[in-house]
């Protein structure tokens, strides 16, 4: 059960749970973005996959969906057991910079523009992406992540899933930057289905694995999920 406490690094979870993420050999991250008011799909994803993961990373535009999901986890203990013990999130262009989680008390939440996170020894830059012109490509986002010394950069905003493994040079040696967009779980674009991702972040970079899932809604409104090939290459909407 996640502890609804916002830590100094703005993650939600207990101090022990948040502190354990950098030291893990392997951490499984559930990556969701752009729910845009579709609380049901977010909760369906978490109910099916959240308990399998060490942390949830939300890339913005649907902050209130995340807040209501955390509130549900407090009042419905069965559902609460499915929420990963650590939640990181960032503000999308459609989100507020502050929120309140209502349980048996008011829990004020600060919503960061970006997060620098260490996961299993890897440095992750988490952002929504709208400040880096990602509709036109990932050049500026890539440059920002490299400038910050990141190993990974995860973003949303485009509503199009993609994964790029980019070569970079660090201190005179060849290295890689992993850039990922989980797509939108609610309002996909570019002819893609609604999607989310689970990323196995391993201390050994060669063992990192990304799993994408398409979201299927039947005529009764119920959701099922089907693993799909990882969308490769840079996506430009304009």
PDB file of C-alpha atoms in Angstrom:
ATOM      1  CA  UNK A   1       0.000   0.000   0.000  1.00  0.00           C
ATOM      2  CA  UNK A   2       1.460   3.357  -1.039  1.00  0.00           C
ATOM      3  CA  UNK A   3       1.999   5.943   1.682  1.00  0.00           C
ATOM      4  CA  UNK A   4       0.461   9.239   0.567  1.00  0.00           C
ATOM      5  CA  UNK A   5       3.355  11.421   1.608  1.00  0.00           C
ATOM      6  CA  UNK A   6       5.198  13.772  -0.750  1.00  0.00           C
ATOM      7  CA  UNK A   7       8.903  13.478  -0.105  1.00  0.00           C
ATOM      8  CA  UNK A   8      11.519  16.216  -0.431  1.00  0.00           C
ATOM      9  CA  UNK A   9      12.253  15.102  -4.013  1.00  0.00           C
ATOM     10  CA  UNK A  10       8.473  15.492  -4.727  1.00  0.00           C
ATOM     11  CA  UNK A  11       7.846  11.762  -5.198  1.00  0.00           C
ATOM     12  CA  UNK A  12       4.824  10.301  -3.433  1.00  0.00           C
ATOM     13  CA  UNK A  13       5.514   7.281  -1.235  1.00  0.00           C
ATOM     14  CA  UNK A  14       7.220   6.393   2.010  1.00  0.00           C
ATOM     15  CA  UNK A  15      10.766   7.602   2.590  1.00  0.00           C
ATOM     16  CA  UNK A  16      11.952   3.984   2.613  1.00  0.00           C
ATOM     17  CA  UNK A  17      10.221   3.111  -0.671  1.00  0.00           C
ATOM     18  CA  UNK A  18      11.449   6.226  -2.475  1.00  0.00           C
ATOM     19  CA  UNK A  19      14.991   5.765  -1.145  1.00  0.00           C
ATOM     20  CA  UNK A  20      15.114   2.149  -2.350  1.00  0.00           C
ATOM     21  CA  UNK A  21      14.622   2.937  -6.058  1.00  0.00           C
ATOM     22  CA  UNK A  22      18.186   4.177  -6.851  1.00  0.00           C
ATOM     23  CA  UNK A  23      19.829   1.139  -5.241  1.00  0.00           C
ATOM     24  CA  UNK A  24      17.821  -1.539  -7.053  1.00  0.00           C
ATOM     25  CA  UNK A  25      19.542  -3.797  -9.555  1.00  0.00           C
ATOM     26  CA  UNK A  26      16.335  -3.878 -11.602  1.00  0.00           C
ATOM     27  CA  UNK A  27      13.335  -1.572 -11.255  1.00  0.00           C
ATOM     28  CA  UNK A  28      10.096  -1.925 -13.210  1.00  0.00           C
ATOM     29  CA  UNK A  29       8.498   1.412 -14.072  1.00  0.00           C
ATOM     30  CA  UNK A  30       4.892   1.788 -15.215  1.00  0.00           C
ATOM     31  CA  UNK A  31       4.903   4.812 -17.557  1.00  0.00           C
ATOM     32  CA  UNK A  32       1.584   6.530 -18.330  1.00  0.00           C
ATOM     33  CA  UNK A  33       0.775   9.868 -19.947  1.00  0.00           C
ATOM     34  CA  UNK A  34      -2.010  12.097 -21.216  1.00  0.00           C
ATOM     35  CA  UNK A  35      -5.109  10.556 -19.650  1.00  0.00           C
ATOM     36  CA  UNK A  36      -7.020  13.837 -20.118  1.00  0.00           C
ATOM     37  CA  UNK A  37      -9.884  13.071 -17.757  1.00  0.00           C
ATOM     38  CA  UNK A  38     -10.204   9.362 -18.463  1.00  0.00           C
ATOM     39  CA  UNK A  39      -9.841   8.160 -14.893  1.00  0.00           C
ATOM     40  CA  UNK A  40     -11.281   4.731 -15.698  1.00  0.00           C
ATOM     41  CA  UNK A  41      -8.522   3.792 -18.111  1.00  0.00           C
ATOM     42  CA  UNK A  42      -5.794   4.928 -15.718  1.00  0.00           C
ATOM     43  CA  UNK A  43      -7.317   2.886 -12.924  1.00  0.00           C
ATOM     44  CA  UNK A  44      -7.730  -0.149 -15.195  1.00  0.00           C
ATOM     45  CA  UNK A  45      -4.042   0.002 -16.167  1.00  0.00           C
ATOM     46  CA  UNK A  46      -2.966   0.267 -12.538  1.00  0.00           C
ATOM     47  CA  UNK A  47      -5.303  -2.525 -11.412  1.00  0.00           C
ATOM     48  CA  UNK A  48      -3.829  -4.874 -14.014  1.00  0.00           C
ATOM     49  CA  UNK A  49      -0.157  -3.876 -13.931  1.00  0.00           C
ATOM     50  CA  UNK A  50       0.607  -1.618 -10.977  1.00  0.00           C
ATOM     51  CA  UNK A  51       1.314  -4.366  -8.444  1.00  0.00           C
ATOM     52  CA  UNK A  52       3.956  -5.774 -10.813  1.00  0.00           C
ATOM     53  CA  UNK A  53       5.924  -2.510 -10.815  1.00  0.00           C
ATOM     54  CA  UNK A  54       8.236  -0.698  -8.410  1.00  0.00           C
ATOM     55  CA  UNK A  55       7.174   2.790  -9.429  1.00  0.00           C
ATOM     56  CA  UNK A  56       4.717   4.751 -11.532  1.00  0.00           C
ATOM     57  CA  UNK A  57       5.903   7.632 -13.704  1.00  0.00           C
ATOM     58  CA  UNK A  58       3.155   9.923 -14.980  1.00  0.00           C
ATOM     59  CA  UNK A  59       4.238  12.264 -17.783  1.00  0.00           C
ATOM     60  CA  UNK A  60       1.486  14.849 -17.345  1.00  0.00           C
ATOM     61  CA  UNK A  61      -1.878  16.040 -18.692  1.00  0.00           C
ATOM     62  CA  UNK A  62      -4.232  14.218 -16.386  1.00  0.00           C
ATOM     63  CA  UNK A  63      -2.938  15.183 -12.970  1.00  0.00           C
ATOM     64  CA  UNK A  64      -6.433  15.157 -11.455  1.00  0.00           C
ATOM     65  CA  UNK A  65      -6.913  11.606 -12.752  1.00  0.00           C
ATOM     66  CA  UNK A  66      -3.783  10.609 -10.856  1.00  0.00           C
ATOM     67  CA  UNK A  67      -4.943  12.430  -7.716  1.00  0.00           C
ATOM     68  CA  UNK A  68      -8.362  10.748  -7.785  1.00  0.00           C
ATOM     69  CA  UNK A  69      -6.694   7.387  -8.369  1.00  0.00           C
ATOM     70  CA  UNK A  70      -4.537   7.878  -5.277  1.00  0.00           C
ATOM     71  CA  UNK A  71      -7.640   8.878  -3.315  1.00  0.00           C
ATOM     72  CA  UNK A  72      -9.422   5.723  -4.469  1.00  0.00           C
ATOM     73  CA  UNK A  73      -6.437   3.687  -3.311  1.00  0.00           C
ATOM     74  CA  UNK A  74      -6.789   5.184   0.151  1.00  0.00           C
ATOM     75  CA  UNK A  75     -10.487   4.389   0.517  1.00  0.00           C
ATOM     76  CA  UNK A  76     -10.511   1.084  -1.420  1.00  0.00           C
ATOM     77  CA  UNK A  77      -7.734  -1.000   0.103  1.00  0.00           C
ATOM     78  CA  UNK A  78      -8.081  -3.774  -2.496  1.00  0.00           C
ATOM     79  CA  UNK A  79      -7.406  -1.283  -5.283  1.00  0.00           C
ATOM     80  CA  UNK A  80      -4.748   0.462  -3.209  1.00  0.00           C
ATOM     81  CA  UNK A  81      -2.662  -2.722  -3.177  1.00  0.00           C
ATOM     82  CA  UNK A  82      -2.227  -2.355  -6.943  1.00  0.00           C
ATOM     83  CA  UNK A  83      -0.716   1.143  -6.854  1.00  0.00           C
ATOM     84  CA  UNK A  84       3.102   1.004  -7.072  1.00  0.00           C
ATOM     85  CA  UNK A  85       4.780   2.094  -3.805  1.00  0.00           C
ATOM     86  CA  UNK A  86       6.439   5.120  -5.450  1.00  0.00           C
ATOM     87  CA  UNK A  87       4.811   7.650  -7.781  1.00  0.00           C
ATOM     88  CA  UNK A  88       6.671  10.322  -9.759  1.00  0.00           C
ATOM     89  CA  UNK A  89       4.753  12.850 -11.863  1.00  0.00           C
ATOM     90  CA  UNK A  90       5.185  16.118 -13.748  1.00  0.00           C
ATOM     91  CA  UNK A  91       2.922  18.945 -14.819  1.00  0.00           C
ATOM     92  CA  UNK A  92       1.512  18.847 -18.314  1.00  0.00           C
ATOM     93  CA  UNK A  93       0.485  21.994 -20.173  1.00  0.00           C
ATOM     94  CA  UNK A  94      -3.105  21.241 -19.136  1.00  0.00           C
ATOM     95  CA  UNK A  95      -2.324  20.678 -15.435  1.00  0.00           C
ATOM     96  CA  UNK A  96      -2.101  22.968 -12.436  1.00  0.00           C
ATOM     97  CA  UNK A  97       1.113  23.408 -10.483  1.00  0.00           C
ATOM     98  CA  UNK A  98      -0.570  22.407  -7.222  1.00  0.00           C
ATOM     99  CA  UNK A  99      -3.150  19.844  -6.208  1.00  0.00           C
ATOM    100  CA  UNK A 100      -4.726  18.402  -3.080  1.00  0.00           C
ATOM    101  CA  UNK A 101      -5.269  14.736  -2.257  1.00  0.00           C
ATOM    102  CA  UNK A 102      -8.390  14.371  -0.097  1.00  0.00           C
ATOM    103  CA  UNK A 103      -8.375  11.366   2.242  1.00  0.00           C
ATOM    104  CA  UNK A 104      -9.263  11.661   5.927  1.00  0.00           C
ATOM    105  CA  UNK A 105      -7.220  14.845   5.703  1.00  0.00           C
ATOM    106  CA  UNK A 106      -6.039  17.319   3.057  1.00  0.00           C
ATOM    107  CA  UNK A 107      -2.659  16.454   1.544  1.00  0.00           C
ATOM    108  CA  UNK A 108      -1.209  19.374  -0.469  1.00  0.00           C
ATOM    109  CA  UNK A 109       0.858  18.321  -3.473  1.00  0.00           C
ATOM    110  CA  UNK A 110       3.440  20.350  -5.386  1.00  0.00           C
ATOM    111  CA  UNK A 111       3.539  19.432  -9.082  1.00  0.00           C
ATOM    112  CA  UNK A 112       7.012  19.811 -10.640  1.00  0.00           C
ATOM    113  CA  UNK A 113       7.688  20.950 -14.201  1.00  0.00           C
ATOM    114  CA  UNK A 114      10.257  18.164 -14.494  1.00  0.00           C
ATOM    115  CA  UNK A 115      11.926  15.530 -12.353  1.00  0.00           C
ATOM    116  CA  UNK A 116      15.477  14.204 -12.231  1.00  0.00           C
ATOM    117  CA  UNK A 117      15.206  10.685 -10.851  1.00  0.00           C
ATOM    118  CA  UNK A 118      17.712   7.941 -10.187  1.00  0.00           C
ATOM    119  CA  UNK A 119      16.391   4.466 -10.981  1.00  0.00           C
ATOM    120  CA  UNK A 120      18.621   1.409 -10.574  1.00  0.00           C
ATOM    121  CA  UNK A 121      21.708   3.563 -11.020  1.00  0.00           C
ATOM    122  CA  UNK A 122      20.338   5.296 -14.124  1.00  0.00           C
ATOM    123  CA  UNK A 123      19.514   9.014 -14.269  1.00  0.00           C
ATOM    124  CA  UNK A 124      16.064   9.787 -15.676  1.00  0.00           C
ATOM    125  CA  UNK A 125      14.753  13.135 -16.914  1.00  0.00           C
ATOM    126  CA  UNK A 126      10.953  13.067 -16.614  1.00  0.00           C
ATOM    127  CA  UNK A 127       9.012  15.847 -18.350  1.00  0.00           C
ATOM    128  CA  UNK A 128       5.790  16.460 -20.251  1.00  0.00           C
ATOM    129  CA  UNK A 129       7.724  17.753 -23.250  1.00  0.00           C
ATOM    130  CA  UNK A 130       5.735  20.821 -24.290  1.00  0.00           C
ATOM    131  CA  UNK A 131       8.628  23.121 -23.360  1.00  0.00           C
ATOM    132  CA  UNK A 132      10.941  21.314 -25.787  1.00  0.00           C
ATOM    133  CA  UNK A 133       8.924  21.513 -29.007  1.00  0.00           C
ATOM    134  CA  UNK A 134       8.384  17.755 -29.178  1.00  0.00           C
ATOM    135  CA  UNK A 135       5.635  18.125 -31.797  1.00  0.00           C
ATOM    136  CA  UNK A 136       8.504  18.967 -34.159  1.00  0.00           C
ATOM    137  CA  UNK A 137      10.942  16.310 -32.952  1.00  0.00           C
ATOM    138  CA  UNK A 138      13.089  15.443 -29.951  1.00  0.00           C
ATOM    139  CA  UNK A 139      16.210  17.483 -30.770  1.00  0.00           C
ATOM    140  CA  UNK A 140      15.717  20.010 -27.942  1.00  0.00           C
ATOM    141  CA  UNK A 141      14.624  17.371 -25.446  1.00  0.00           C
ATOM    142  CA  UNK A 142      17.667  15.264 -26.313  1.00  0.00           C
ATOM    143  CA  UNK A 143      19.981  18.251 -25.865  1.00  0.00           C
ATOM    144  CA  UNK A 144      18.434  19.092 -22.488  1.00  0.00           C
ATOM    145  CA  UNK A 145      18.782  15.521 -21.231  1.00  0.00           C
ATOM    146  CA  UNK A 146      22.411  15.329 -22.369  1.00  0.00           C
ATOM    147  CA  UNK A 147      23.190  18.696 -20.786  1.00  0.00           C
ATOM    148  CA  UNK A 148      21.794  17.403 -17.494  1.00  0.00           C
ATOM    149  CA  UNK A 149      23.849  14.203 -17.714  1.00  0.00           C
ATOM    150  CA  UNK A 150      20.834  11.920 -17.999  1.00  0.00           C
ATOM    151  CA  UNK A 151      20.761   8.300 -19.185  1.00  0.00           C
ATOM    152  CA  UNK A 152      17.009   8.296 -19.890  1.00  0.00           C
ATOM    153  CA  UNK A 153      14.373  10.852 -20.899  1.00  0.00           C
ATOM    154  CA  UNK A 154      10.644  10.064 -20.729  1.00  0.00           C
ATOM    155  CA  UNK A 155       7.998  12.489 -21.964  1.00  0.00           C
ATOM    156  CA  UNK A 156       4.416  12.803 -23.205  1.00  0.00           C
ATOM    157  CA  UNK A 157       2.463  15.610 -24.938  1.00  0.00           C
ATOM    158  CA  UNK A 158       2.503  14.244 -28.509  1.00  0.00           C
ATOM    159  CA  UNK A 159       0.069  11.371 -27.749  1.00  0.00           C
ATOM    160  CA  UNK A 160       2.248   9.208 -30.021  1.00  0.00           C
ATOM    161  CA  UNK A 161       4.334   6.342 -28.578  1.00  0.00           C
ATOM    162  CA  UNK A 162       7.964   6.085 -29.580  1.00  0.00           C
ATOM    163  CA  UNK A 163      11.298   4.822 -28.303  1.00  0.00           C
ATOM    164  CA  UNK A 164      14.713   6.053 -29.450  1.00  0.00           C
ATOM    165  CA  UNK A 165      18.140   4.827 -28.351  1.00  0.00           C
ATOM    166  CA  UNK A 166      20.415   7.736 -29.155  1.00  0.00           C
ATOM    167  CA  UNK A 167      24.232   7.614 -29.270  1.00  0.00           C
ATOM    168  CA  UNK A 168      25.972  10.266 -27.161  1.00  0.00           C
ATOM    169  CA  UNK A 169      29.559  10.994 -26.180  1.00  0.00           C
ATOM    170  CA  UNK A 170      30.307  11.450 -22.492  1.00  0.00           C
ATOM    171  CA  UNK A 171      33.789  12.270 -21.222  1.00  0.00           C
ATOM    172  CA  UNK A 172      35.309  11.011 -24.434  1.00  0.00           C
ATOM    173  CA  UNK A 173      33.492   7.671 -24.458  1.00  0.00           C
ATOM    174  CA  UNK A 174      30.512   6.427 -26.419  1.00  0.00           C
ATOM    175  CA  UNK A 175      27.281   6.063 -24.475  1.00  0.00           C
ATOM    176  CA  UNK A 176      23.517   5.971 -25.005  1.00  0.00           C
ATOM    177  CA  UNK A 177      20.493   8.077 -24.120  1.00  0.00           C
ATOM    178  CA  UNK A 178      17.156   6.246 -24.025  1.00  0.00           C
ATOM    179  CA  UNK A 179      14.237   8.512 -25.001  1.00  0.00           C
ATOM    180  CA  UNK A 180      10.699   7.191 -24.569  1.00  0.00           C
ATOM    181  CA  UNK A 181       7.132   8.395 -24.964  1.00  0.00           C
ATOM    182  CA  UNK A 182       4.477   5.964 -23.663  1.00  0.00           C
ATOM    183  CA  UNK A 183       1.839   7.521 -25.898  1.00  0.00           C
ATOM    184  CA  UNK A 184      -1.564   8.582 -24.603  1.00  0.00           C
ATOM    185  CA  UNK A 185      -3.655   6.126 -22.609  1.00  0.00           C
ATOM    186  CA  UNK A 186      -6.793   7.981 -23.655  1.00  0.00           C
ATOM    187  CA  UNK A 187      -6.497  10.135 -26.800  1.00  0.00           C
ATOM    188  CA  UNK A 188      -3.946   8.641 -29.201  1.00  0.00           C
ATOM    189  CA  UNK A 189      -2.869  10.444 -32.351  1.00  0.00           C
ATOM    190  CA  UNK A 190      -1.041   9.569 -35.539  1.00  0.00           C
ATOM    191  CA  UNK A 191      -3.121   6.489 -36.246  1.00  0.00           C
ATOM    192  CA  UNK A 192      -1.778   4.753 -33.131  1.00  0.00           C
ATOM    193  CA  UNK A 193      -3.862   2.973 -30.481  1.00  0.00           C
ATOM    194  CA  UNK A 194      -4.102   4.214 -26.925  1.00  0.00           C
ATOM    195  CA  UNK A 195      -0.981   2.940 -25.172  1.00  0.00           C
ATOM    196  CA  UNK A 196       1.232   2.865 -22.093  1.00  0.00           C
ATOM    197  CA  UNK A 197       4.607   1.291 -21.342  1.00  0.00           C
ATOM    198  CA  UNK A 198       6.405  -0.769 -18.723  1.00  0.00           C
ATOM    199  CA  UNK A 199      10.162  -0.262 -18.662  1.00  0.00           C
ATOM    200  CA  UNK A 200      12.618  -2.639 -17.021  1.00  0.00           C
ATOM    201  CA  UNK A 201      15.392  -0.288 -15.907  1.00  0.00           C
ATOM    202  CA  UNK A 202      18.496  -2.347 -15.182  1.00  0.00           C
ATOM    203  CA  UNK A 203      21.784  -1.255 -13.705  1.00  0.00           C
ATOM    204  CA  UNK A 204      23.342  -2.979 -16.723  1.00  0.00           C
ATOM    205  CA  UNK A 205      22.119  -0.766 -19.601  1.00  0.00           C
ATOM    206  CA  UNK A 206      22.215  -3.642 -22.077  1.00  0.00           C
ATOM    207  CA  UNK A 207      19.483  -5.410 -20.094  1.00  0.00           C
ATOM    208  CA  UNK A 208      16.996  -2.528 -20.245  1.00  0.00           C
ATOM    209  CA  UNK A 209      13.729  -3.645 -21.851  1.00  0.00           C
ATOM    210  CA  UNK A 210      10.622  -1.678 -22.834  1.00  0.00           C
ATOM    211  CA  UNK A 211       7.193  -3.275 -23.174  1.00  0.00           C
ATOM    212  CA  UNK A 212       4.416  -1.321 -24.896  1.00  0.00           C
ATOM    213  CA  UNK A 213       0.741  -2.223 -24.481  1.00  0.00           C
ATOM    214  CA  UNK A 214      -2.213  -1.228 -26.630  1.00  0.00           C
ATOM    215  CA  UNK A 215      -5.446  -0.510 -24.758  1.00  0.00           C
ATOM    216  CA  UNK A 216      -8.598  -2.140 -26.117  1.00  0.00           C
ATOM    217  CA  UNK A 217     -12.080  -1.127 -24.950  1.00  0.00           C
ATOM    218  CA  UNK A 218     -14.967  -3.477 -25.720  1.00  0.00           C
ATOM    219  CA  UNK A 219     -18.573  -2.508 -26.380  1.00  0.00           C
ATOM    220  CA  UNK A 220     -19.377  -2.857 -22.684  1.00  0.00           C
ATOM    221  CA  UNK A 221     -16.700  -0.319 -21.771  1.00  0.00           C
ATOM    222  CA  UNK A 222     -14.306  -2.839 -20.244  1.00  0.00           C
ATOM    223  CA  UNK A 223     -10.582  -2.656 -20.947  1.00  0.00           C
ATOM    224  CA  UNK A 224      -8.153  -5.329 -22.057  1.00  0.00           C
ATOM    225  CA  UNK A 225      -4.470  -4.962 -22.860  1.00  0.00           C
ATOM    226  CA  UNK A 226      -2.263  -6.462 -25.540  1.00  0.00           C
ATOM    227  CA  UNK A 227       1.505  -6.218 -25.770  1.00  0.00           C
ATOM    228  CA  UNK A 228       2.643  -4.645 -29.023  1.00  0.00           C
ATOM    229  CA  UNK A 229       5.969  -4.079 -30.797  1.00  0.00           C
ATOM    230  CA  UNK A 230       7.947  -1.124 -29.487  1.00  0.00           C
ATOM    231  CA  UNK A 231       7.425   1.882 -31.812  1.00  0.00           C
ATOM    232  CA  UNK A 232      10.922   2.847 -32.952  1.00  0.00           C
ATOM    233  CA  UNK A 233      12.315   6.056 -34.333  1.00  0.00           C
ATOM    234  CA  UNK A 234      11.617   9.730 -33.933  1.00  0.00           C
ATOM    235  CA  UNK A 235       8.050  10.963 -34.337  1.00  0.00           C
ATOM    236  CA  UNK A 236       7.222  14.417 -35.740  1.00  0.00           C
ATOM    237  CA  UNK A 237       3.622  15.639 -35.893  1.00  0.00           C
ATOM    238  CA  UNK A 238       4.510  18.738 -37.949  1.00  0.00           C
TER     239      UNK A 238
END
